[in-house]
mmCIF file of C-alpha atoms and ligand atoms in Angstrom:
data_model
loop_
_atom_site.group_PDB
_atom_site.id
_atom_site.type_symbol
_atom_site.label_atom_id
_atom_site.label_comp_id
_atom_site.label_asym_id
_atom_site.label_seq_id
_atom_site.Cartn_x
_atom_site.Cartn_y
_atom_site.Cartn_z
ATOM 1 C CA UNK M 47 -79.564 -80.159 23.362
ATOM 2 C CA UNK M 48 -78.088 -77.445 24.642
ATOM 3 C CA UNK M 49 -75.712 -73.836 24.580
ATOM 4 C CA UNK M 50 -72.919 -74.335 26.483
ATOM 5 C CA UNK M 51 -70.877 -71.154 27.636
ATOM 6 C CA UNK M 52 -67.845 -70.238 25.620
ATOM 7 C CA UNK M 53 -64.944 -69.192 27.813
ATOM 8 C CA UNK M 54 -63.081 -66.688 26.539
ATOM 9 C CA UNK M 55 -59.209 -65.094 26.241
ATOM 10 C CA UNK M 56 -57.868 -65.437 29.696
ATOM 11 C CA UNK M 57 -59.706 -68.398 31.117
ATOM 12 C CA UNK M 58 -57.441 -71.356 32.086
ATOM 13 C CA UNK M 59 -59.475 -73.770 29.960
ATOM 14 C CA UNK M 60 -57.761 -72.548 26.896
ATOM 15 C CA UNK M 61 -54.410 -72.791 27.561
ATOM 16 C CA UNK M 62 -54.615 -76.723 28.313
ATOM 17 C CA UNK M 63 -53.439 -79.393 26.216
ATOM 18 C CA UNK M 64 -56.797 -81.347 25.550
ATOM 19 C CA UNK M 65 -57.110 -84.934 26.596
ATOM 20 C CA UNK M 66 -56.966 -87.623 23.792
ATOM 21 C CA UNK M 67 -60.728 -89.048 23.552
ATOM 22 C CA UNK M 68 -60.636 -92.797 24.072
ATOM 23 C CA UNK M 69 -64.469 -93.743 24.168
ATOM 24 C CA UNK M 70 -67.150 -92.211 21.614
ATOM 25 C CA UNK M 71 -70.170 -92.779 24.191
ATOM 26 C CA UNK M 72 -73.630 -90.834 24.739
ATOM 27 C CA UNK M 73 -71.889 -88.011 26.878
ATOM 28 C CA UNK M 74 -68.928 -87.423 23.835
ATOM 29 C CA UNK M 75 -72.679 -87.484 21.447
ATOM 30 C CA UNK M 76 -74.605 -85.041 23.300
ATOM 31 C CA UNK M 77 -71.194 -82.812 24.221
ATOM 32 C CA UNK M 78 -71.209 -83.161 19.703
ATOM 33 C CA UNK M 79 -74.335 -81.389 19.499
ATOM 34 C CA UNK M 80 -73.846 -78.925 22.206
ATOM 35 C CA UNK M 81 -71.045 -77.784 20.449
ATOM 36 C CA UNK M 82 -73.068 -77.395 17.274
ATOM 37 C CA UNK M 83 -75.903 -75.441 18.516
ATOM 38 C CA UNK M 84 -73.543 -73.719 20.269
ATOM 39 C CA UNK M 85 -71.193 -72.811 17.751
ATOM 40 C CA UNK M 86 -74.156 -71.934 15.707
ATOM 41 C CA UNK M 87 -76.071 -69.680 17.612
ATOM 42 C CA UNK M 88 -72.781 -68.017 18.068
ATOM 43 C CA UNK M 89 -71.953 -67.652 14.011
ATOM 44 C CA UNK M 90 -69.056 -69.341 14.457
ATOM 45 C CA UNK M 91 -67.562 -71.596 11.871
ATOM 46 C CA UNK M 92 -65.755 -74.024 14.535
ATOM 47 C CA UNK M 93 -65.967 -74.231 18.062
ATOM 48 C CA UNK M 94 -63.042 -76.409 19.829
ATOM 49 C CA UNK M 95 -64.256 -78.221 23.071
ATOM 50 C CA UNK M 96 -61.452 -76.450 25.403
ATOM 51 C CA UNK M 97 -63.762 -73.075 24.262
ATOM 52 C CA UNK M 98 -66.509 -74.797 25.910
ATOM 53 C CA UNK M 99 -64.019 -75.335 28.892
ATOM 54 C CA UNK M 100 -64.301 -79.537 28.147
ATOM 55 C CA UNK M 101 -60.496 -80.503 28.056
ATOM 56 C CA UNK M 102 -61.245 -83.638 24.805
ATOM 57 C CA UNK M 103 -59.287 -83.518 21.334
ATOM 58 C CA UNK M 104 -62.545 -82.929 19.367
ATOM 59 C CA UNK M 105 -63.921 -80.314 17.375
ATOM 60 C CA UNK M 106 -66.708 -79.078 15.272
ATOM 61 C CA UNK M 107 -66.448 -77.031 12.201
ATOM 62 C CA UNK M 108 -69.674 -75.429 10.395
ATOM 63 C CA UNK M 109 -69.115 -77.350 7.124
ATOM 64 C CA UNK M 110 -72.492 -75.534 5.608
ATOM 65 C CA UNK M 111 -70.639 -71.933 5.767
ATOM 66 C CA UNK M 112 -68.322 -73.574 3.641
ATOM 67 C CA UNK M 113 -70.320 -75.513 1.530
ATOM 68 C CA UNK M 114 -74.120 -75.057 1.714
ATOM 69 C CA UNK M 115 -75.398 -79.028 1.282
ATOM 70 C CA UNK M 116 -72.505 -80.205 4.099
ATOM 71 C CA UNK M 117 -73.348 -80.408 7.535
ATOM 72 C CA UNK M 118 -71.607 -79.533 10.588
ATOM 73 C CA UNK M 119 -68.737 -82.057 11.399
ATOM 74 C CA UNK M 120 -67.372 -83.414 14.271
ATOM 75 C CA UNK M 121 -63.644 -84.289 14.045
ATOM 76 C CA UNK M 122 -62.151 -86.251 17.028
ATOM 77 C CA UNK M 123 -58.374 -86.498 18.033
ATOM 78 C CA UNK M 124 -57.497 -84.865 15.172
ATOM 79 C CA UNK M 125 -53.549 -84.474 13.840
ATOM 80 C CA UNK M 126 -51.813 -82.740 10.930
ATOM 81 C CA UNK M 127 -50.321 -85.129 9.339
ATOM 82 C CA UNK M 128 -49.019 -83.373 6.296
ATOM 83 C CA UNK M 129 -49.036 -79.819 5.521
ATOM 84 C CA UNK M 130 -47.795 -77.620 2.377
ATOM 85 C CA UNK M 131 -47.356 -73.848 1.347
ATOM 86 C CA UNK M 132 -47.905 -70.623 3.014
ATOM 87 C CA UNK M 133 -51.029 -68.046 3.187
ATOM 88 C CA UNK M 134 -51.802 -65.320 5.283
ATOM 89 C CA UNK M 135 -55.479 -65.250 6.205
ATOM 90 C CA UNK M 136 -57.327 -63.078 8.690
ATOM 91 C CA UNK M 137 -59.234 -64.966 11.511
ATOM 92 C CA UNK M 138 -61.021 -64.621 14.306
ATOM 93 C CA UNK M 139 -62.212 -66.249 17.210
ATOM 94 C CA UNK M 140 -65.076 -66.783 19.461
ATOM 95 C CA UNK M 141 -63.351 -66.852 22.909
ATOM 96 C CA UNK M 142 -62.105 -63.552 21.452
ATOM 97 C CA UNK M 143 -64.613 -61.328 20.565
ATOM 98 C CA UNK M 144 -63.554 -57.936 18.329
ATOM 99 C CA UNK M 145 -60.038 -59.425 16.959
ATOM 100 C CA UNK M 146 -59.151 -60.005 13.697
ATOM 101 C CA UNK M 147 -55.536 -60.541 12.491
ATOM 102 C CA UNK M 148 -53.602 -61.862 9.494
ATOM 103 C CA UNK M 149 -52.515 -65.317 10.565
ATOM 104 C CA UNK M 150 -50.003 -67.086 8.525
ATOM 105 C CA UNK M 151 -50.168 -70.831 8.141
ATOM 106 C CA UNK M 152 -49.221 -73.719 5.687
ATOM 107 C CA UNK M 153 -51.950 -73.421 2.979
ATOM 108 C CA UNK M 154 -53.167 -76.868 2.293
ATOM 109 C CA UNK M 155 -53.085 -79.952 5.194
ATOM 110 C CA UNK M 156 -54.092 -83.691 5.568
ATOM 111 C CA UNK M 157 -55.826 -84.576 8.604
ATOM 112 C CA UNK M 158 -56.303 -87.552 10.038
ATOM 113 C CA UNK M 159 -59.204 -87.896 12.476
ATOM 114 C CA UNK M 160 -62.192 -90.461 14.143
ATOM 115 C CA UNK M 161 -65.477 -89.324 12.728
ATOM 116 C CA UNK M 162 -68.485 -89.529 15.164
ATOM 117 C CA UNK M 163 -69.062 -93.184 14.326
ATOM 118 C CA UNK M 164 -65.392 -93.820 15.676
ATOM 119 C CA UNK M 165 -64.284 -94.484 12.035
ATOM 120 C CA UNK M 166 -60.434 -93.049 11.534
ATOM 121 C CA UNK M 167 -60.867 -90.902 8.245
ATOM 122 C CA UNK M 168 -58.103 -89.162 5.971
ATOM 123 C CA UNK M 169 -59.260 -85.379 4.426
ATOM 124 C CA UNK M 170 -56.665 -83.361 2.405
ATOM 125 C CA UNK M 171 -57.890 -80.034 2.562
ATOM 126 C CA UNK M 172 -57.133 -76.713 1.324
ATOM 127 C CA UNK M 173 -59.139 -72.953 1.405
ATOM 128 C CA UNK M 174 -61.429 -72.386 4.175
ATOM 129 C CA UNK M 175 -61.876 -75.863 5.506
ATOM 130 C CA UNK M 176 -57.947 -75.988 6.284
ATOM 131 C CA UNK M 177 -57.413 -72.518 8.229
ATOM 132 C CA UNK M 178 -60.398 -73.513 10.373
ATOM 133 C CA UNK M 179 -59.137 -77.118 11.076
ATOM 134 C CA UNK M 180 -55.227 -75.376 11.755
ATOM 135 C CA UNK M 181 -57.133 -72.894 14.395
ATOM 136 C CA UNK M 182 -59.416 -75.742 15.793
ATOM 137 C CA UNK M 183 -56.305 -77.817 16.554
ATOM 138 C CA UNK M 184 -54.104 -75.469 17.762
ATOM 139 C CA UNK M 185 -56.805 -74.742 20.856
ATOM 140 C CA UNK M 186 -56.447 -78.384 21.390
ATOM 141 C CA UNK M 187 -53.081 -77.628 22.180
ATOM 142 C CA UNK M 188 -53.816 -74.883 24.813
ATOM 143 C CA UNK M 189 -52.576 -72.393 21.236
ATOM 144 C CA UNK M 190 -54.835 -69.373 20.095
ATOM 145 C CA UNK M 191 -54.706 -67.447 16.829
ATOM 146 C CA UNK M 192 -52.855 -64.363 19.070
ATOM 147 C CA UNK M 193 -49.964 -65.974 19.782
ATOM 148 C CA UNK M 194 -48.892 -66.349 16.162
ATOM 149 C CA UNK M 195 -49.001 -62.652 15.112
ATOM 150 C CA UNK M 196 -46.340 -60.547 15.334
ATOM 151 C CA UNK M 197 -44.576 -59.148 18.642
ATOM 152 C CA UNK M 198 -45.708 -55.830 17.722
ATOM 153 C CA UNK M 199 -49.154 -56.652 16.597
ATOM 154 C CA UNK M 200 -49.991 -58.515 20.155
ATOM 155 C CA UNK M 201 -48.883 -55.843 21.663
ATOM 156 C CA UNK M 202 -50.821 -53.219 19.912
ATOM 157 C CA UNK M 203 -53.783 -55.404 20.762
ATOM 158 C CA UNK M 204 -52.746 -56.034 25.184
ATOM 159 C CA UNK M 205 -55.253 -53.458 26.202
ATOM 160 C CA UNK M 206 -57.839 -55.110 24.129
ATOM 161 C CA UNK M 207 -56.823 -58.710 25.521
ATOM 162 C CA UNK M 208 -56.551 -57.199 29.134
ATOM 163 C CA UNK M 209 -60.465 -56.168 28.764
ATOM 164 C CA UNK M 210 -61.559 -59.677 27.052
ATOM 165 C CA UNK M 211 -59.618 -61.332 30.408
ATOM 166 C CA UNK M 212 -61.221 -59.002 32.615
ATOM 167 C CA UNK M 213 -64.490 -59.541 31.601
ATOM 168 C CA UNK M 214 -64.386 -55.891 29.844
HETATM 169 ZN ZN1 LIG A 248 -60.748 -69.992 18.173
#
């Protein structure tokens, strides 16, 4: 196992469109549990592989933060494939360090995914789970959390983002 380095605001790697993952091998395994340790020792509660500058459809979301028997999940080539209501939630994000905005999104989605055994699986989801899963896929799609605030608010926060790019 390993930490891998999460890129942050600014870096390329994030504003990719990941690559659909077509084999579950060792290398997609071991990548899994990089992104675990790595996500953990970071306090995050998911980690998208395009944070870890890997352009793959997969992600891993801390489960136990959300409830304490689960453990950490990987979800590969995942899609929204329903979604209903609205909610406003703050979030943040570890390729952004110090920035926390509202964020609205649908409230409750159903995702359809392959788990780490290659098995396509069907979650509905609602709460915690389902803002983390909506921000996980979005960096899959080169999207981050800033660019669905308000006009005003990202700009309020371009001096902050202009540091994070620059390494500030
Ligand atoms: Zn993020």
């Amino acid at each position: 196992m390993a930490l891998r380095e999460i890129v942050l605001y600014g870096n390329p790697a994030l504003r990719i469109k990941a690559r659909t993952v077509d084999e579950i091998d060792d290398d997609l395994r071991q990548l899994v549990q990089d992104m675990v340790e790595t996500m953990d020792a970071a306090e995050g509660i998911g980690l998208a592989a395009p944070q870890v500058a890997e352009s793959l459809a997969l992600c891993v979301v801390n489960n136990g933060l959300i409830d304490e028997d689960a453990e950490p999940q990987a979800y590969i080539n995942p899609e929204i494939i329903h979604a209903d209501g609205e909610i406003e939630v703050e979030e943040g994000c570890l390729s952004i360090p110090d920035v926390r905005e509202d964020v609205r999104r649908p409230e409750t989605i159903k995702v359809r995914y392959l788990d780490i055994d290659g098995k396509q699986q069907e979650e509905e989801c609602g709460g915690m789970l389902a803002r983390v899963l909506q921000h996980e896929i979005d960096h899959l799609n080169g999207v981050l959390f800033v660019d669905r605030i308000s006009s005003i608010k990202r700009q309020l926060l371009q001096k902050r983002l202009k540091l994070i790019a620059t390494g500030g």
